[in-house]
């Protein structure tokens, strides 16, 4: 990181490390170079003062409040045919045989390459964000909850299990948790304010960014249309909502609940489970 900033410094030492990759069982070599530099030279520099609302998703990796997007590279989907072919070949081999182990290593290397490409992509995108933004607003997502299995139980079997399994694979391949983790420490280093809105309280995908009213929508509805006349792509509207929610006093950063431009509608007397955001269009989803 920041190789150009360290060009004038002289390396102190070089350490070569050989480590066994637990996934592939192969030895890998690493070079570690140590330089003596002032503390100020290591600090992450922020060069812009922009404010950005971001809605992370699957169709696009990131949707911004101004309508711009970052495309989803879909590393896993690109590698699925090759991965499935290797797994079929391995299924025909005797477990523990030399060829079985070779195919297992190839599968592990492919998974590692997918993970490395995803990590590299997220590192670059999050670094660019904190460098140009003084404020970043997004939702406090929980990828583990979003990717829960729909299989159900013997007494209550789930519905559309295969479709949900494919959706879960896409959710996990996007790397939302990794992106949030990187944004947290990079924003702290750069002096960028990171605002994580409370999704259940705010309901960004259902709320209108113009009049702050709740407009129920199903997951298949990709346009936000409100009676106030606001019409935007659903993800852009969500990004605007979290950005508006972030313009609160600095003493309540990242809560998304304590202070906002307009109060949320009262929901007294409703069970807590009915106040959560769901993809249904019934009144209980509001």
PDB file of C-alpha atoms in Angstrom:
ATOM      1  CA  UNK A   1       0.000   0.000   0.000  1.00  0.00           C
ATOM      2  CA  UNK A   2       1.340   3.434  -0.932  1.00  0.00           C
ATOM      3  CA  UNK A   3       4.505   2.115  -2.556  1.00  0.00           C
ATOM      4  CA  UNK A   4       5.233   5.507  -4.148  1.00  0.00           C
ATOM      5  CA  UNK A   5       5.334   7.160  -0.692  1.00  0.00           C
ATOM      6  CA  UNK A   6       8.150   4.903   0.475  1.00  0.00           C
ATOM      7  CA  UNK A   7      10.403   5.264  -2.573  1.00  0.00           C
ATOM      8  CA  UNK A   8      12.947   7.486  -0.788  1.00  0.00           C
ATOM      9  CA  UNK A   9      13.353   5.191   2.242  1.00  0.00           C
ATOM     10  CA  UNK A  10      15.962   2.429   2.498  1.00  0.00           C
ATOM     11  CA  UNK A  11      14.915  -1.098   3.509  1.00  0.00           C
ATOM     12  CA  UNK A  12      16.246  -2.314   6.854  1.00  0.00           C
ATOM     13  CA  UNK A  13      15.939  -6.039   6.278  1.00  0.00           C
ATOM     14  CA  UNK A  14      14.379  -8.673   4.050  1.00  0.00           C
ATOM     15  CA  UNK A  15      12.799 -11.834   5.454  1.00  0.00           C
ATOM     16  CA  UNK A  16      11.873 -14.834   3.309  1.00  0.00           C
ATOM     17  CA  UNK A  17       9.155 -17.071   4.731  1.00  0.00           C
ATOM     18  CA  UNK A  18       7.943 -20.475   3.603  1.00  0.00           C
ATOM     19  CA  UNK A  19       4.514 -21.471   4.816  1.00  0.00           C
ATOM     20  CA  UNK A  20       2.268 -24.393   4.024  1.00  0.00           C
ATOM     21  CA  UNK A  21      -1.118 -23.421   2.639  1.00  0.00           C
ATOM     22  CA  UNK A  22      -3.707 -25.329   4.728  1.00  0.00           C
ATOM     23  CA  UNK A  23      -6.186 -25.313   1.828  1.00  0.00           C
ATOM     24  CA  UNK A  24      -3.939 -26.774  -0.870  1.00  0.00           C
ATOM     25  CA  UNK A  25      -1.251 -28.426   1.254  1.00  0.00           C
ATOM     26  CA  UNK A  26       1.416 -26.707  -0.852  1.00  0.00           C
ATOM     27  CA  UNK A  27       4.377 -24.627   0.337  1.00  0.00           C
ATOM     28  CA  UNK A  28       4.265 -20.928  -0.515  1.00  0.00           C
ATOM     29  CA  UNK A  29       7.030 -18.338  -0.324  1.00  0.00           C
ATOM     30  CA  UNK A  30       6.585 -14.822   1.046  1.00  0.00           C
ATOM     31  CA  UNK A  31       8.973 -11.855   1.133  1.00  0.00           C
ATOM     32  CA  UNK A  32       8.694  -9.392   4.028  1.00  0.00           C
ATOM     33  CA  UNK A  33      10.553  -6.071   3.652  1.00  0.00           C
ATOM     34  CA  UNK A  34      10.938  -3.721   6.626  1.00  0.00           C
ATOM     35  CA  UNK A  35      11.583   0.019   6.234  1.00  0.00           C
ATOM     36  CA  UNK A  36      12.185   2.695   8.858  1.00  0.00           C
ATOM     37  CA  UNK A  37       9.847   5.597   8.058  1.00  0.00           C
ATOM     38  CA  UNK A  38       8.251   8.463  10.028  1.00  0.00           C
ATOM     39  CA  UNK A  39       4.841   7.726  11.494  1.00  0.00           C
ATOM     40  CA  UNK A  40       3.247  10.471   9.399  1.00  0.00           C
ATOM     41  CA  UNK A  41       4.351   8.736   6.197  1.00  0.00           C
ATOM     42  CA  UNK A  42       2.386   5.602   7.128  1.00  0.00           C
ATOM     43  CA  UNK A  43      -0.904   7.382   7.735  1.00  0.00           C
ATOM     44  CA  UNK A  44      -3.686   6.842   5.218  1.00  0.00           C
ATOM     45  CA  UNK A  45      -4.276  10.154   3.438  1.00  0.00           C
ATOM     46  CA  UNK A  46      -7.730  11.513   2.603  1.00  0.00           C
ATOM     47  CA  UNK A  47      -7.694  13.867  -0.378  1.00  0.00           C
ATOM     48  CA  UNK A  48     -11.417  14.626  -0.805  1.00  0.00           C
ATOM     49  CA  UNK A  49     -14.356  15.884   1.239  1.00  0.00           C
ATOM     50  CA  UNK A  50     -17.236  14.203  -0.576  1.00  0.00           C
ATOM     51  CA  UNK A  51     -20.242  12.602   1.120  1.00  0.00           C
ATOM     52  CA  UNK A  52     -21.447   9.298  -0.318  1.00  0.00           C
ATOM     53  CA  UNK A  53     -24.468   7.140   0.384  1.00  0.00           C
ATOM     54  CA  UNK A  54     -23.899   3.529  -0.670  1.00  0.00           C
ATOM     55  CA  UNK A  55     -26.287   0.635  -1.110  1.00  0.00           C
ATOM     56  CA  UNK A  56     -24.388  -2.634  -1.543  1.00  0.00           C
ATOM     57  CA  UNK A  57     -26.132  -5.251  -3.656  1.00  0.00           C
ATOM     58  CA  UNK A  58     -25.899  -8.140  -6.100  1.00  0.00           C
ATOM     59  CA  UNK A  59     -26.819  -6.655  -9.493  1.00  0.00           C
ATOM     60  CA  UNK A  60     -24.228  -3.944  -8.797  1.00  0.00           C
ATOM     61  CA  UNK A  61     -21.592  -4.272  -6.100  1.00  0.00           C
ATOM     62  CA  UNK A  62     -22.265  -0.701  -4.954  1.00  0.00           C
ATOM     63  CA  UNK A  63     -24.995   1.802  -5.818  1.00  0.00           C
ATOM     64  CA  UNK A  64     -24.360   5.462  -4.957  1.00  0.00           C
ATOM     65  CA  UNK A  65     -26.779   8.247  -4.111  1.00  0.00           C
ATOM     66  CA  UNK A  66     -25.847  10.143  -7.295  1.00  0.00           C
ATOM     67  CA  UNK A  67     -26.841   7.202  -9.510  1.00  0.00           C
ATOM     68  CA  UNK A  68     -23.341   5.908 -10.245  1.00  0.00           C
ATOM     69  CA  UNK A  69     -22.558   2.238  -9.661  1.00  0.00           C
ATOM     70  CA  UNK A  70     -19.635  -0.155  -9.218  1.00  0.00           C
ATOM     71  CA  UNK A  71     -20.225  -3.333 -11.181  1.00  0.00           C
ATOM     72  CA  UNK A  72     -20.219  -6.701  -9.454  1.00  0.00           C
ATOM     73  CA  UNK A  73     -17.266  -8.689 -10.908  1.00  0.00           C
ATOM     74  CA  UNK A  74     -18.895 -12.051 -10.012  1.00  0.00           C
ATOM     75  CA  UNK A  75     -15.657 -14.009  -9.641  1.00  0.00           C
ATOM     76  CA  UNK A  76     -17.465 -17.071  -8.294  1.00  0.00           C
ATOM     77  CA  UNK A  77     -20.065 -17.242 -11.071  1.00  0.00           C
ATOM     78  CA  UNK A  78     -17.282 -16.952 -13.643  1.00  0.00           C
ATOM     79  CA  UNK A  79     -15.427 -19.904 -12.100  1.00  0.00           C
ATOM     80  CA  UNK A  80     -18.463 -22.133 -11.446  1.00  0.00           C
ATOM     81  CA  UNK A  81     -18.246 -24.170 -14.703  1.00  0.00           C
ATOM     82  CA  UNK A  82     -14.590 -25.011 -14.086  1.00  0.00           C
ATOM     83  CA  UNK A  83     -15.268 -25.709 -10.414  1.00  0.00           C
ATOM     84  CA  UNK A  84     -18.172 -28.037 -11.220  1.00  0.00           C
ATOM     85  CA  UNK A  85     -16.058 -29.902 -13.790  1.00  0.00           C
ATOM     86  CA  UNK A  86     -13.254 -30.496 -11.282  1.00  0.00           C
ATOM     87  CA  UNK A  87     -15.708 -31.682  -8.647  1.00  0.00           C
ATOM     88  CA  UNK A  88     -17.302 -34.134 -11.097  1.00  0.00           C
ATOM     89  CA  UNK A  89     -13.884 -35.522 -11.975  1.00  0.00           C
ATOM     90  CA  UNK A  90     -12.993 -35.936  -8.312  1.00  0.00           C
ATOM     91  CA  UNK A  91     -16.299 -37.691  -7.582  1.00  0.00           C
ATOM     92  CA  UNK A  92     -15.259 -40.469  -9.993  1.00  0.00           C
ATOM     93  CA  UNK A  93     -11.906 -41.055  -8.291  1.00  0.00           C
ATOM     94  CA  UNK A  94     -11.168 -43.280  -5.354  1.00  0.00           C
ATOM     95  CA  UNK A  95     -10.982 -41.288  -2.129  1.00  0.00           C
ATOM     96  CA  UNK A  96      -7.385 -41.007  -0.936  1.00  0.00           C
ATOM     97  CA  UNK A  97      -5.838 -41.890  -4.302  1.00  0.00           C
ATOM     98  CA  UNK A  98      -3.113 -39.784  -5.915  1.00  0.00           C
ATOM     99  CA  UNK A  99      -5.455 -38.417  -8.583  1.00  0.00           C
ATOM    100  CA  UNK A 100      -8.101 -37.637  -5.949  1.00  0.00           C
ATOM    101  CA  UNK A 101      -5.567 -35.564  -4.003  1.00  0.00           C
ATOM    102  CA  UNK A 102      -4.440 -33.780  -7.169  1.00  0.00           C
ATOM    103  CA  UNK A 103      -7.984 -32.762  -8.041  1.00  0.00           C
ATOM    104  CA  UNK A 104      -8.611 -31.663  -4.450  1.00  0.00           C
ATOM    105  CA  UNK A 105      -5.582 -29.374  -4.671  1.00  0.00           C
ATOM    106  CA  UNK A 106      -6.814 -27.924  -7.968  1.00  0.00           C
ATOM    107  CA  UNK A 107     -10.218 -27.225  -6.424  1.00  0.00           C
ATOM    108  CA  UNK A 108      -8.593 -25.609  -3.387  1.00  0.00           C
ATOM    109  CA  UNK A 109      -6.357 -23.451  -5.608  1.00  0.00           C
ATOM    110  CA  UNK A 110      -9.375 -22.306  -7.611  1.00  0.00           C
ATOM    111  CA  UNK A 111     -11.250 -21.358  -4.436  1.00  0.00           C
ATOM    112  CA  UNK A 112      -8.175 -19.519  -3.195  1.00  0.00           C
ATOM    113  CA  UNK A 113      -7.865 -17.600  -6.464  1.00  0.00           C
ATOM    114  CA  UNK A 114     -11.521 -16.556  -6.264  1.00  0.00           C
ATOM    115  CA  UNK A 115     -10.991 -15.357  -2.695  1.00  0.00           C
ATOM    116  CA  UNK A 116      -7.783 -13.509  -3.594  1.00  0.00           C
ATOM    117  CA  UNK A 117      -9.445 -11.696  -6.494  1.00  0.00           C
ATOM    118  CA  UNK A 118     -12.409 -10.745  -4.307  1.00  0.00           C
ATOM    119  CA  UNK A 119     -10.134  -9.481  -1.521  1.00  0.00           C
ATOM    120  CA  UNK A 120      -8.007  -7.470  -3.951  1.00  0.00           C
ATOM    121  CA  UNK A 121     -11.099  -5.900  -5.549  1.00  0.00           C
ATOM    122  CA  UNK A 122     -12.633  -4.919  -2.201  1.00  0.00           C
ATOM    123  CA  UNK A 123      -9.314  -3.533  -0.934  1.00  0.00           C
ATOM    124  CA  UNK A 124      -9.016  -1.254  -3.959  1.00  0.00           C
ATOM    125  CA  UNK A 125     -12.620  -0.062  -3.884  1.00  0.00           C
ATOM    126  CA  UNK A 126     -12.722   0.652  -0.143  1.00  0.00           C
ATOM    127  CA  UNK A 127      -9.362   2.457  -0.276  1.00  0.00           C
ATOM    128  CA  UNK A 128     -10.631   4.691  -3.074  1.00  0.00           C
ATOM    129  CA  UNK A 129     -13.818   5.434  -1.126  1.00  0.00           C
ATOM    130  CA  UNK A 130     -12.151   6.538   2.103  1.00  0.00           C
ATOM    131  CA  UNK A 131      -9.599   8.551   0.156  1.00  0.00           C
ATOM    132  CA  UNK A 132     -12.178  10.753  -1.573  1.00  0.00           C
ATOM    133  CA  UNK A 133     -14.972  10.827   1.042  1.00  0.00           C
ATOM    134  CA  UNK A 134     -15.248  12.630   4.361  1.00  0.00           C
ATOM    135  CA  UNK A 135     -18.553  10.841   5.029  1.00  0.00           C
ATOM    136  CA  UNK A 136     -19.598   7.338   3.966  1.00  0.00           C
ATOM    137  CA  UNK A 137     -23.113   6.158   4.782  1.00  0.00           C
ATOM    138  CA  UNK A 138     -24.396   2.631   4.277  1.00  0.00           C
ATOM    139  CA  UNK A 139     -26.510  -0.022   5.980  1.00  0.00           C
ATOM    140  CA  UNK A 140     -25.321  -2.166   8.881  1.00  0.00           C
ATOM    141  CA  UNK A 141     -25.880  -5.449   7.047  1.00  0.00           C
ATOM    142  CA  UNK A 142     -25.640  -8.965   8.511  1.00  0.00           C
ATOM    143  CA  UNK A 143     -24.550 -11.290   5.658  1.00  0.00           C
ATOM    144  CA  UNK A 144     -24.847 -14.399   7.843  1.00  0.00           C
ATOM    145  CA  UNK A 145     -28.511 -13.679   8.543  1.00  0.00           C
ATOM    146  CA  UNK A 146     -29.168 -12.764   4.918  1.00  0.00           C
ATOM    147  CA  UNK A 147     -27.711 -16.068   3.696  1.00  0.00           C
ATOM    148  CA  UNK A 148     -29.504 -18.432   6.049  1.00  0.00           C
ATOM    149  CA  UNK A 149     -30.702 -21.679   4.520  1.00  0.00           C
ATOM    150  CA  UNK A 150     -34.343 -21.971   3.473  1.00  0.00           C
ATOM    151  CA  UNK A 151     -34.366 -25.751   3.856  1.00  0.00           C
ATOM    152  CA  UNK A 152     -36.468 -25.689   7.028  1.00  0.00           C
ATOM    153  CA  UNK A 153     -37.242 -28.833   9.041  1.00  0.00           C
ATOM    154  CA  UNK A 154     -38.960 -32.165   8.482  1.00  0.00           C
ATOM    155  CA  UNK A 155     -42.134 -30.819  10.089  1.00  0.00           C
ATOM    156  CA  UNK A 156     -41.962 -27.487   8.252  1.00  0.00           C
ATOM    157  CA  UNK A 157     -39.952 -27.893   5.040  1.00  0.00           C
ATOM    158  CA  UNK A 158     -38.803 -24.755   3.285  1.00  0.00           C
ATOM    159  CA  UNK A 159     -39.920 -23.474  -0.092  1.00  0.00           C
ATOM    160  CA  UNK A 160     -37.821 -22.596  -3.152  1.00  0.00           C
ATOM    161  CA  UNK A 161     -34.769 -24.075  -1.462  1.00  0.00           C
ATOM    162  CA  UNK A 162     -32.624 -24.291  -4.606  1.00  0.00           C
ATOM    163  CA  UNK A 163     -33.380 -20.691  -5.574  1.00  0.00           C
ATOM    164  CA  UNK A 164     -32.493 -19.489  -2.065  1.00  0.00           C
ATOM    165  CA  UNK A 165     -29.277 -21.533  -2.149  1.00  0.00           C
ATOM    166  CA  UNK A 166     -28.245 -19.757  -5.351  1.00  0.00           C
ATOM    167  CA  UNK A 167     -29.107 -16.386  -3.819  1.00  0.00           C
ATOM    168  CA  UNK A 168     -27.088 -17.238  -0.709  1.00  0.00           C
ATOM    169  CA  UNK A 169     -24.092 -18.120  -2.873  1.00  0.00           C
ATOM    170  CA  UNK A 170     -24.299 -14.744  -4.614  1.00  0.00           C
ATOM    171  CA  UNK A 171     -24.667 -12.883  -1.298  1.00  0.00           C
ATOM    172  CA  UNK A 172     -21.585 -14.540   0.161  1.00  0.00           C
ATOM    173  CA  UNK A 173     -19.542 -14.083  -3.024  1.00  0.00           C
ATOM    174  CA  UNK A 174     -20.080 -10.295  -2.921  1.00  0.00           C
ATOM    175  CA  UNK A 175     -18.086 -10.017   0.320  1.00  0.00           C
ATOM    176  CA  UNK A 176     -20.313  -7.547   2.175  1.00  0.00           C
ATOM    177  CA  UNK A 177     -18.859  -8.420   5.565  1.00  0.00           C
ATOM    178  CA  UNK A 178     -15.319  -8.003   4.257  1.00  0.00           C
ATOM    179  CA  UNK A 179     -16.205  -4.634   2.719  1.00  0.00           C
ATOM    180  CA  UNK A 180     -17.670  -3.356   5.998  1.00  0.00           C
ATOM    181  CA  UNK A 181     -14.653  -4.567   7.967  1.00  0.00           C
ATOM    182  CA  UNK A 182     -12.234  -2.812   5.609  1.00  0.00           C
ATOM    183  CA  UNK A 183     -14.294   0.371   5.572  1.00  0.00           C
ATOM    184  CA  UNK A 184     -14.241   0.498   9.377  1.00  0.00           C
ATOM    185  CA  UNK A 185     -10.480   0.469   9.882  1.00  0.00           C
ATOM    186  CA  UNK A 186      -9.636   2.429   6.730  1.00  0.00           C
ATOM    187  CA  UNK A 187     -12.135   5.159   7.580  1.00  0.00           C
ATOM    188  CA  UNK A 188     -10.641   5.441  11.064  1.00  0.00           C
ATOM    189  CA  UNK A 189      -7.124   5.756   9.630  1.00  0.00           C
ATOM    190  CA  UNK A 190      -8.129   8.361   7.044  1.00  0.00           C
ATOM    191  CA  UNK A 191     -10.346  10.404   9.359  1.00  0.00           C
ATOM    192  CA  UNK A 192     -13.476   9.557   7.376  1.00  0.00           C
ATOM    193  CA  UNK A 193     -16.795   9.317   9.202  1.00  0.00           C
ATOM    194  CA  UNK A 194     -18.477   5.945   8.579  1.00  0.00           C
ATOM    195  CA  UNK A 195     -22.214   5.887   9.282  1.00  0.00           C
ATOM    196  CA  UNK A 196     -23.886   2.460   9.531  1.00  0.00           C
ATOM    197  CA  UNK A 197     -27.652   2.890   9.441  1.00  0.00           C
ATOM    198  CA  UNK A 198     -29.899   0.555  11.419  1.00  0.00           C
ATOM    199  CA  UNK A 199     -31.727  -1.306   8.643  1.00  0.00           C
ATOM    200  CA  UNK A 200     -34.672  -2.498  10.739  1.00  0.00           C
ATOM    201  CA  UNK A 201     -35.369   0.946  12.141  1.00  0.00           C
ATOM    202  CA  UNK A 202     -34.738   2.960   8.985  1.00  0.00           C
ATOM    203  CA  UNK A 203     -36.018   0.581   6.244  1.00  0.00           C
ATOM    204  CA  UNK A 204     -33.956   2.207   3.457  1.00  0.00           C
ATOM    205  CA  UNK A 205     -35.367   0.091   0.635  1.00  0.00           C
ATOM    206  CA  UNK A 206     -38.952   0.943   1.641  1.00  0.00           C
ATOM    207  CA  UNK A 207     -38.543   4.612   2.608  1.00  0.00           C
ATOM    208  CA  UNK A 208     -38.841   7.527   0.212  1.00  0.00           C
ATOM    209  CA  UNK A 209     -35.784   9.768   0.133  1.00  0.00           C
ATOM    210  CA  UNK A 210     -37.911  12.779  -0.873  1.00  0.00           C
ATOM    211  CA  UNK A 211     -40.811  12.769   1.612  1.00  0.00           C
ATOM    212  CA  UNK A 212     -39.588  10.118   4.109  1.00  0.00           C
ATOM    213  CA  UNK A 213     -42.773   8.057   3.749  1.00  0.00           C
ATOM    214  CA  UNK A 214     -42.694   4.256   3.768  1.00  0.00           C
ATOM    215  CA  UNK A 215     -43.543   2.774   0.354  1.00  0.00           C
ATOM    216  CA  UNK A 216     -43.825  -1.049   0.607  1.00  0.00           C
ATOM    217  CA  UNK A 217     -42.174  -2.937  -2.247  1.00  0.00           C
ATOM    218  CA  UNK A 218     -41.452  -6.549  -3.112  1.00  0.00           C
ATOM    219  CA  UNK A 219     -37.935  -7.693  -3.924  1.00  0.00           C
ATOM    220  CA  UNK A 220     -38.843  -7.909  -7.611  1.00  0.00           C
ATOM    221  CA  UNK A 221     -39.740  -4.201  -7.780  1.00  0.00           C
ATOM    222  CA  UNK A 222     -36.543  -2.417  -8.791  1.00  0.00           C
ATOM    223  CA  UNK A 223     -38.038   1.096  -9.122  1.00  0.00           C
ATOM    224  CA  UNK A 224     -39.093   3.329  -6.248  1.00  0.00           C
ATOM    225  CA  UNK A 225     -42.308   5.227  -6.996  1.00  0.00           C
ATOM    226  CA  UNK A 226     -43.904   7.415  -4.348  1.00  0.00           C
ATOM    227  CA  UNK A 227     -47.137   9.395  -4.314  1.00  0.00           C
ATOM    228  CA  UNK A 228     -45.062  12.534  -3.731  1.00  0.00           C
ATOM    229  CA  UNK A 229     -43.765  12.200  -7.294  1.00  0.00           C
ATOM    230  CA  UNK A 230     -40.333  10.787  -6.492  1.00  0.00           C
ATOM    231  CA  UNK A 231     -39.296   8.090  -8.979  1.00  0.00           C
ATOM    232  CA  UNK A 232     -35.819   6.582  -8.724  1.00  0.00           C
ATOM    233  CA  UNK A 233     -34.086   3.231  -9.095  1.00  0.00           C
ATOM    234  CA  UNK A 234     -34.691   1.367  -5.862  1.00  0.00           C
ATOM    235  CA  UNK A 235     -31.012   1.030  -4.937  1.00  0.00           C
ATOM    236  CA  UNK A 236     -30.250   4.694  -5.619  1.00  0.00           C
ATOM    237  CA  UNK A 237     -33.174   5.713  -3.426  1.00  0.00           C
ATOM    238  CA  UNK A 238     -31.840   3.471  -0.630  1.00  0.00           C
ATOM    239  CA  UNK A 239     -28.418   5.090  -0.927  1.00  0.00           C
ATOM    240  CA  UNK A 240     -30.020   8.531  -0.621  1.00  0.00           C
ATOM    241  CA  UNK A 241     -31.980   7.467   2.448  1.00  0.00           C
ATOM    242  CA  UNK A 242     -28.887   6.280   4.345  1.00  0.00           C
ATOM    243  CA  UNK A 243     -27.021   9.451   3.358  1.00  0.00           C
ATOM    244  CA  UNK A 244     -29.851  11.637   4.680  1.00  0.00           C
ATOM    245  CA  UNK A 245     -29.846   9.545   7.840  1.00  0.00           C
ATOM    246  CA  UNK A 246     -26.122  10.213   8.247  1.00  0.00           C
ATOM    247  CA  UNK A 247     -26.531  13.995   8.341  1.00  0.00           C
ATOM    248  CA  UNK A 248     -26.977  13.957  12.090  1.00  0.00           C
ATOM    249  CA  UNK A 249     -24.991  15.470  14.992  1.00  0.00           C
ATOM    250  CA  UNK A 250     -21.477  14.120  15.350  1.00  0.00           C
ATOM    251  CA  UNK A 251     -22.167  12.895  18.886  1.00  0.00           C
ATOM    252  CA  UNK A 252     -24.245  10.003  17.528  1.00  0.00           C
ATOM    253  CA  UNK A 253     -22.132   8.592  14.682  1.00  0.00           C
ATOM    254  CA  UNK A 254     -23.100   5.343  13.038  1.00  0.00           C
ATOM    255  CA  UNK A 255     -26.297   4.685  14.945  1.00  0.00           C
ATOM    256  CA  UNK A 256     -28.829   5.587  12.279  1.00  0.00           C
ATOM    257  CA  UNK A 257     -31.472   5.851  15.010  1.00  0.00           C
ATOM    258  CA  UNK A 258     -30.713   8.557  17.571  1.00  0.00           C
ATOM    259  CA  UNK A 259     -31.269  11.623  15.381  1.00  0.00           C
ATOM    260  CA  UNK A 260     -32.668  11.999  11.871  1.00  0.00           C
ATOM    261  CA  UNK A 261     -34.261  14.653   9.717  1.00  0.00           C
ATOM    262  CA  UNK A 262     -37.824  13.450  10.289  1.00  0.00           C
ATOM    263  CA  UNK A 263     -39.272  11.169  12.974  1.00  0.00           C
ATOM    264  CA  UNK A 264     -40.269   7.665  11.987  1.00  0.00           C
ATOM    265  CA  UNK A 265     -43.980   6.794  12.069  1.00  0.00           C
ATOM    266  CA  UNK A 266     -45.103   5.426  15.429  1.00  0.00           C
ATOM    267  CA  UNK A 267     -45.506   1.656  15.557  1.00  0.00           C
ATOM    268  CA  UNK A 268     -46.811   1.262  19.087  1.00  0.00           C
ATOM    269  CA  UNK A 269     -48.764  -1.867  19.832  1.00  0.00           C
ATOM    270  CA  UNK A 270     -47.292  -3.962  17.011  1.00  0.00           C
ATOM    271  CA  UNK A 271     -45.238  -7.071  17.747  1.00  0.00           C
ATOM    272  CA  UNK A 272     -41.549  -6.590  17.123  1.00  0.00           C
ATOM    273  CA  UNK A 273     -41.478  -9.271  14.427  1.00  0.00           C
ATOM    274  CA  UNK A 274     -43.966  -7.270  12.361  1.00  0.00           C
ATOM    275  CA  UNK A 275     -41.860  -4.110  12.342  1.00  0.00           C
ATOM    276  CA  UNK A 276     -38.970  -5.775  10.553  1.00  0.00           C
ATOM    277  CA  UNK A 277     -38.419  -5.162   6.883  1.00  0.00           C
ATOM    278  CA  UNK A 278     -39.632  -8.041   4.732  1.00  0.00           C
ATOM    279  CA  UNK A 279     -40.053  -8.460   0.972  1.00  0.00           C
ATOM    280  CA  UNK A 280     -43.845  -8.736   1.295  1.00  0.00           C
ATOM    281  CA  UNK A 281     -46.267  -5.984   0.399  1.00  0.00           C
ATOM    282  CA  UNK A 282     -48.651  -6.525   3.297  1.00  0.00           C
ATOM    283  CA  UNK A 283     -49.306  -3.873   5.917  1.00  0.00           C
ATOM    284  CA  UNK A 284     -47.383  -5.887   8.506  1.00  0.00           C
ATOM    285  CA  UNK A 285     -44.146  -5.263   6.598  1.00  0.00           C
ATOM    286  CA  UNK A 286     -44.264  -1.520   7.260  1.00  0.00           C
TER     287      UNK A 286
END
